[in-house]
């Protein structure tokens, strides 16, 4: 059965997709390839609509009171079954951003360091910086952070001065890379030797678009010892749900659940967590995932084909096996700011590579998640024309 999409079309609601309601909205006519959003038509309005009624019918007043501090048991049980851990190894969060903020508060004190991949999720770094943590960049290759670079960063910083290592080994934002199993084991060994926890941001893990076998998460390889894995429904259902979870050792979950915010307010997003439990419990979530992967695959393939046709050999367009983004590598003599400006003048918004750290070179990140295929093809054609006309190498 294909998820019903007929009941609530996004079109009658188009007037609400505007600044003041939605976080970031491109001006009319712009093909927005910048944010890691799902396109309005990919957001499961019809599927989510009945879930709140189902959760309220099933749980009654228990859905409207303060929830258990670690999150409602029905969702923790389902997440545990899905991800191979026990319910007491799961804490329900309000999404990865909130989980990261919680962890920064617990693991870090101002002035301590977090080791990140040289090119990595800009807003994750922002959350770390908000907590007074210093971001230390480690070199990477096509599989993410290199173990020797992690070793150097941890040894050079000194015991006790690194709060945690932050990694996105699966469908990395922005590069789309996936670390192989041996790389994962090597990184785990380095962090364990230094006694530093790893925070594994797995926001895109369920969005594999090709028939490839993914290596197990770091958390699974380490049986969660020394690893805290962050999951989110933001990329698979919708970020407006503000719902995610983390997997960690039971004592870590207990310590996090004992934080004042959770003791005071109970589970974050309690009713939504019960609503999503209805979706997870009877297979509807898996149907949704299959459908969404097919939609994203079509968008990725459309954008890649149009970019390659338009740009030829002059730009390397990475083909990610999952997630939302493709990473473009230009001749390093080309100016990133000029490429972004040329794109903007042609009516296309793109993300500059330098936003994600100091990798060097000239890169841009393009999201294929926010537009239907015809708009992606249009965006790629505009980019190819704009960059052809843009000043050639200095
Ligand atoms: C790597 C990564 N982590 C976390 C997030 C944010 O997750 P959430 O919406 O669950 O806070 C994003 C969204 O762009 C992301 O790309």
XYZ file of C-alpha atoms and ligand atoms in Angstrom:
410
model
C 0.000 0.000 0.000
C 1.278 3.443 -0.926
C 0.745 6.063 1.797
C -2.395 8.084 1.076
C -1.454 11.483 -0.282
C -4.861 12.593 -1.505
C -6.529 13.837 1.652
C -4.569 17.001 2.399
C -2.802 18.560 -0.539
C -0.102 21.085 0.335
C -1.441 23.457 -2.327
C -4.348 24.980 -0.370
C -1.814 25.729 2.348
C 0.746 27.387 0.085
C -0.080 30.797 1.532
C 1.264 29.651 4.887
C 4.679 28.684 3.497
C 6.037 32.112 4.252
C 8.472 33.937 6.512
C 7.069 34.307 9.984
C 5.597 30.812 9.813
C 8.397 28.850 8.123
C 12.053 29.292 9.136
C 13.545 30.231 5.747
C 11.694 30.949 2.530
C 13.365 31.909 -0.735
C 11.896 34.821 -2.709
C 9.404 33.858 -5.439
C 11.059 32.530 -8.582
C 14.253 31.444 -6.824
C 15.186 27.772 -7.044
C 16.276 27.175 -3.482
C 18.966 24.494 -3.274
C 20.305 25.823 0.008
C 18.587 24.393 3.097
C 18.257 20.773 4.196
C 14.479 20.936 4.081
C 11.955 18.511 2.682
C 9.801 19.897 -0.115
C 6.270 20.808 1.073
C 4.810 18.003 -1.059
C 7.087 15.481 0.674
C 5.890 16.426 4.157
C 3.353 13.828 5.373
C 0.454 16.112 6.294
C -2.256 13.526 5.559
C -0.388 10.752 7.331
C 0.294 12.805 10.462
C -3.214 14.300 10.710
C -4.915 11.198 12.194
C -1.998 10.249 14.443
C -2.830 12.766 17.145
C -6.450 11.518 17.291
C -5.177 7.933 17.434
C -2.725 8.758 20.229
C -5.368 10.619 22.229
C -7.864 7.762 21.817
C -5.282 5.190 22.848
C -3.567 7.004 25.722
C -6.262 9.439 26.885
C -5.147 11.777 29.686
C -1.739 10.036 29.829
C -0.975 11.744 26.507
C -1.653 15.199 27.909
C 0.137 15.052 31.219
C 3.908 15.349 31.827
C 5.567 12.409 30.109
C 8.163 10.087 31.666
C 11.445 12.020 31.839
C 13.314 9.772 29.370
C 10.347 9.749 26.999
C 7.203 7.650 26.800
C 7.901 3.938 27.030
C 5.838 2.943 23.947
C 8.121 4.999 21.694
C 11.300 3.926 23.490
C 10.329 0.263 23.091
C 9.650 0.703 19.361
C 12.876 2.653 18.806
C 14.819 0.055 20.780
C 13.422 -2.751 18.604
C 14.249 -0.792 15.472
C 17.795 0.072 16.431
C 18.815 -3.021 18.384
C 18.951 -1.566 21.855
C 16.970 -1.816 25.079
C 14.342 0.807 25.996
C 16.540 2.001 28.872
C 19.218 2.835 26.275
C 16.861 5.301 24.530
C 16.048 8.892 25.474
C 13.398 10.781 23.505
C 14.584 14.217 22.405
C 13.123 17.219 20.640
C 15.384 16.511 17.667
C 19.125 16.414 17.142
C 19.649 20.114 17.777
C 18.114 19.844 21.244
C 19.985 16.592 21.926
C 23.268 18.246 20.981
C 22.524 21.216 23.237
C 21.692 18.835 26.087
C 24.944 16.928 25.550
C 27.026 20.082 25.294
C 25.611 21.104 28.680
C 26.324 17.726 30.255
C 29.649 16.743 28.665
C 31.225 20.124 28.141
C 32.296 23.027 30.241
C 33.149 26.319 28.582
C 36.674 26.217 27.234
C 36.745 22.481 26.583
C 37.061 21.223 23.022
C 34.922 19.249 20.632
C 36.709 17.493 17.782
C 34.761 17.673 14.524
C 35.456 16.778 10.932
C 37.128 19.706 9.183
C 34.054 20.082 6.992
C 30.933 19.451 9.068
C 27.400 20.527 9.937
C 27.638 24.263 10.539
C 24.698 24.568 12.911
C 25.928 21.678 15.064
C 29.133 23.673 15.467
C 27.077 26.718 16.300
C 25.362 24.844 19.164
C 28.772 23.801 20.495
C 30.046 27.375 20.287
C 26.902 28.619 22.080
C 27.985 26.465 25.019
C 31.461 27.953 25.068
C 33.032 24.843 23.568
C 35.957 25.206 21.202
C 35.667 23.452 17.890
C 38.789 21.618 16.803
C 38.846 20.472 13.171
C 40.340 17.088 12.221
C 41.402 16.241 8.674
C 39.223 13.947 6.615
C 39.250 11.959 3.392
C 36.533 10.274 1.333
C 35.427 8.297 4.405
C 35.296 11.188 6.848
C 37.690 11.875 9.733
C 40.998 10.061 9.406
C 42.008 8.005 12.467
C 45.520 9.500 12.462
C 44.008 12.998 12.441
C 41.729 12.098 15.337
C 44.697 10.642 17.195
C 46.645 13.862 16.658
C 43.740 16.046 17.753
C 43.125 14.062 20.931
C 46.788 13.599 21.842
C 47.593 17.237 21.070
C 44.733 18.626 23.133
C 45.460 16.642 26.248
C 43.477 14.313 28.471
C 40.296 15.708 29.904
C 40.214 18.739 27.646
C 38.050 17.212 24.910
C 34.365 16.994 25.824
C 33.494 14.729 22.893
C 34.147 13.871 19.260
C 31.277 14.775 16.914
C 30.975 12.581 13.809
C 28.449 12.025 11.024
C 29.722 8.763 9.513
C 26.597 8.073 7.430
C 25.462 10.457 4.655
C 27.524 13.273 6.026
C 26.250 16.827 5.860
C 27.518 18.486 3.697
C 29.714 15.993 1.790
C 27.407 12.942 1.673
C 30.271 10.566 2.506
C 29.886 7.243 4.309
C 32.628 5.773 6.502
C 33.290 2.067 5.920
C 33.192 -0.442 8.762
C 36.966 -0.596 9.228
C 37.174 3.200 9.384
C 34.446 3.181 12.003
C 36.277 0.582 14.065
C 39.523 2.529 13.814
C 37.884 5.773 14.963
C 36.201 3.961 17.847
C 39.556 2.512 18.907
C 41.255 5.917 18.909
C 38.483 7.590 20.919
C 38.322 4.676 23.380
C 42.101 4.794 23.897
C 41.777 8.439 24.915
C 38.606 7.850 26.934
C 36.694 10.455 24.922
C 33.022 9.847 24.028
C 31.814 10.010 20.449
C 28.552 11.710 19.543
C 27.321 10.067 16.338
C 24.902 12.304 14.443
C 22.830 9.896 12.329
C 20.159 12.310 11.107
C 20.138 10.860 7.550
C 20.848 7.194 8.339
C 17.440 5.941 7.195
C 17.646 7.715 3.858
C 19.805 5.319 1.871
C 18.853 5.822 -1.784
C 20.743 2.952 -3.431
C 20.863 -0.801 -2.971
C 24.020 -0.743 -0.909
C 24.649 -2.352 2.454
C 25.468 0.282 5.045
C 28.026 -0.437 7.753
C 26.559 -0.626 11.264
C 26.371 2.626 13.219
C 29.297 3.381 15.515
C 26.896 2.909 18.435
C 26.093 -0.641 17.330
C 29.758 -1.540 16.692
C 30.668 -0.303 20.179
C 27.459 -1.663 21.744
C 26.946 1.953 22.725
C 29.958 1.942 25.072
C 31.458 5.413 24.739
C 29.104 6.358 21.877
C 25.930 8.424 21.969
C 23.946 8.119 18.756
C 21.510 10.862 17.763
C 18.472 10.065 15.627
C 15.814 12.411 14.299
C 12.443 12.304 12.572
C 13.200 15.720 11.052
C 14.488 14.311 7.776
C 12.192 11.276 7.489
C 8.859 12.786 8.604
C 9.116 16.516 9.184
C 11.245 18.876 11.253
C 8.143 20.624 12.573
C 7.447 17.563 14.720
C 10.587 18.446 16.720
C 11.091 14.808 17.610
C 14.175 12.650 17.816
C 15.924 10.284 20.174
C 19.335 9.325 21.392
C 20.837 5.928 22.091
C 23.411 5.582 24.859
C 24.460 3.384 27.738
C 21.697 3.103 30.375
C 23.647 5.131 32.933
C 24.108 7.947 30.392
C 20.373 7.894 29.613
C 19.606 7.963 33.353
C 21.973 10.891 33.898
C 20.451 12.845 30.995
C 16.899 12.078 32.137
C 17.836 13.420 35.575
C 18.685 16.874 34.197
C 16.547 19.654 35.597
C 14.900 20.459 32.265
C 13.474 16.946 31.953
C 12.671 16.547 35.639
C 10.839 19.855 35.532
C 9.097 19.472 32.179
C 8.989 15.710 31.681
C 9.488 14.185 28.249
C 10.068 16.623 25.458
C 7.229 16.616 22.972
C 5.245 13.944 24.796
C 2.046 13.963 22.708
C 3.986 14.046 19.441
C 6.119 11.134 20.614
C 2.965 9.084 21.208
C 1.547 10.142 17.846
C 4.719 9.036 16.074
C 4.650 5.780 18.057
C 1.314 5.036 16.322
C 3.075 5.406 12.963
C 6.082 3.323 13.947
C 4.047 0.561 15.559
C 2.126 -0.771 12.577
C 4.443 -0.453 9.612
C 3.172 2.867 8.298
C 6.530 4.499 9.011
C 8.363 1.931 6.900
C 5.920 2.455 4.032
C 6.525 6.164 4.304
C 10.300 5.620 4.255
C 10.179 3.491 1.094
C 8.076 6.098 -0.645
C 10.285 8.966 0.517
C 13.480 7.205 -0.568
C 12.038 6.742 -4.059
C 11.125 10.431 -4.202
C 14.559 11.530 -3.038
C 16.276 9.104 -5.442
C 14.379 10.643 -8.343
C 15.361 14.133 -7.201
C 19.001 13.224 -6.661
C 19.262 11.540 -10.061
C 17.536 14.423 -11.815
C 19.803 17.025 -10.264
C 22.966 14.998 -10.850
C 22.138 14.295 -14.493
C 21.264 17.934 -15.195
C 24.366 19.249 -13.419
C 26.686 16.833 -15.188
C 25.128 17.567 -18.556
C 25.404 21.313 -17.993
C 28.756 21.531 -16.250
C 30.716 18.834 -18.074
C 34.097 17.970 -16.601
C 34.766 21.385 -15.123
C 33.132 20.603 -11.783
C 33.165 17.381 -9.753
C 29.618 16.561 -8.707
C 29.621 13.909 -5.985
C 26.906 11.272 -6.183
C 25.763 10.608 -2.617
C 24.249 7.218 -1.813
C 21.867 8.822 0.659
C 20.810 11.928 2.537
C 19.798 15.288 1.077
C 22.922 16.832 -0.463
C 25.413 16.742 -3.277
C 28.845 18.306 -2.794
C 30.446 20.167 -5.679
C 34.189 20.621 -6.058
C 35.484 23.348 -8.371
C 38.904 24.245 -9.619
C 40.426 25.744 -6.436
C 41.298 28.891 -8.351
C 37.625 29.659 -8.730
C 36.212 32.031 -6.184
C 33.467 30.608 -3.984
C 31.857 33.989 -3.349
C 31.705 34.733 -7.074
C 30.102 31.343 -7.778
C 27.472 31.899 -5.074
C 26.797 35.413 -6.375
C 26.503 34.217 -9.986
C 24.055 31.544 -8.838
C 22.060 34.134 -6.902
C 21.928 36.454 -9.908
C 20.587 33.532 -11.953
C 17.868 32.900 -9.352
C 19.381 29.893 -7.572
C 20.332 29.732 -3.891
C 23.267 27.468 -2.987
C 25.303 26.958 0.186
C 28.976 28.022 0.150
C 31.349 25.236 1.154
C 33.277 27.443 3.569
C 30.161 27.676 5.739
C 30.935 24.141 6.892
C 34.500 24.734 8.031
C 37.999 25.136 6.791
C 38.436 22.326 4.261
C 40.047 24.616 1.722
C 39.373 24.382 -1.989
C 36.254 25.690 -3.668
C 33.063 23.816 -2.852
C 29.314 24.320 -2.815
C 26.561 22.223 -1.247
C 23.324 21.669 -3.155
C 20.202 20.135 -1.591
C 17.942 18.018 -3.802
C 15.319 17.598 -1.055
C 13.412 20.879 -1.320
C 12.309 20.956 -4.958
C 10.409 18.724 -7.368
C 12.411 17.229 -10.259
C 11.403 19.830 -12.852
C 12.574 22.674 -10.610
C 15.842 20.861 -9.893
C 16.475 20.497 -13.626
C 15.669 24.185 -14.085
C 17.996 25.128 -11.231
C 20.839 23.052 -12.675
C 20.394 24.609 -16.127
C 20.516 28.104 -14.605
C 23.638 27.233 -12.616
C 25.433 25.795 -15.628
C 24.726 28.930 -17.663
C 25.645 31.263 -14.800
C 28.928 29.546 -13.988
C 29.917 29.285 -17.629
C 29.539 33.038 -17.905
C 31.163 33.687 -14.567
C 34.771 34.790 -14.631
C 37.045 31.893 -15.641
C 39.962 30.833 -13.344
C 41.970 33.710 -11.971
C 23.817 16.537 10.365
C 22.583 17.167 10.930
N 22.330 17.045 12.235
C 21.240 17.586 12.778
C 20.344 18.330 12.028
C 19.169 18.953 12.715
O 18.348 17.953 13.241
P 17.008 18.290 14.002
O 16.082 18.940 13.037
O 16.537 16.954 14.466
O 17.340 19.194 15.135
C 20.567 18.482 10.684
C 19.640 19.280 9.862
O 20.014 19.920 8.912
C 21.719 17.889 10.129
O 21.994 18.031 8.828
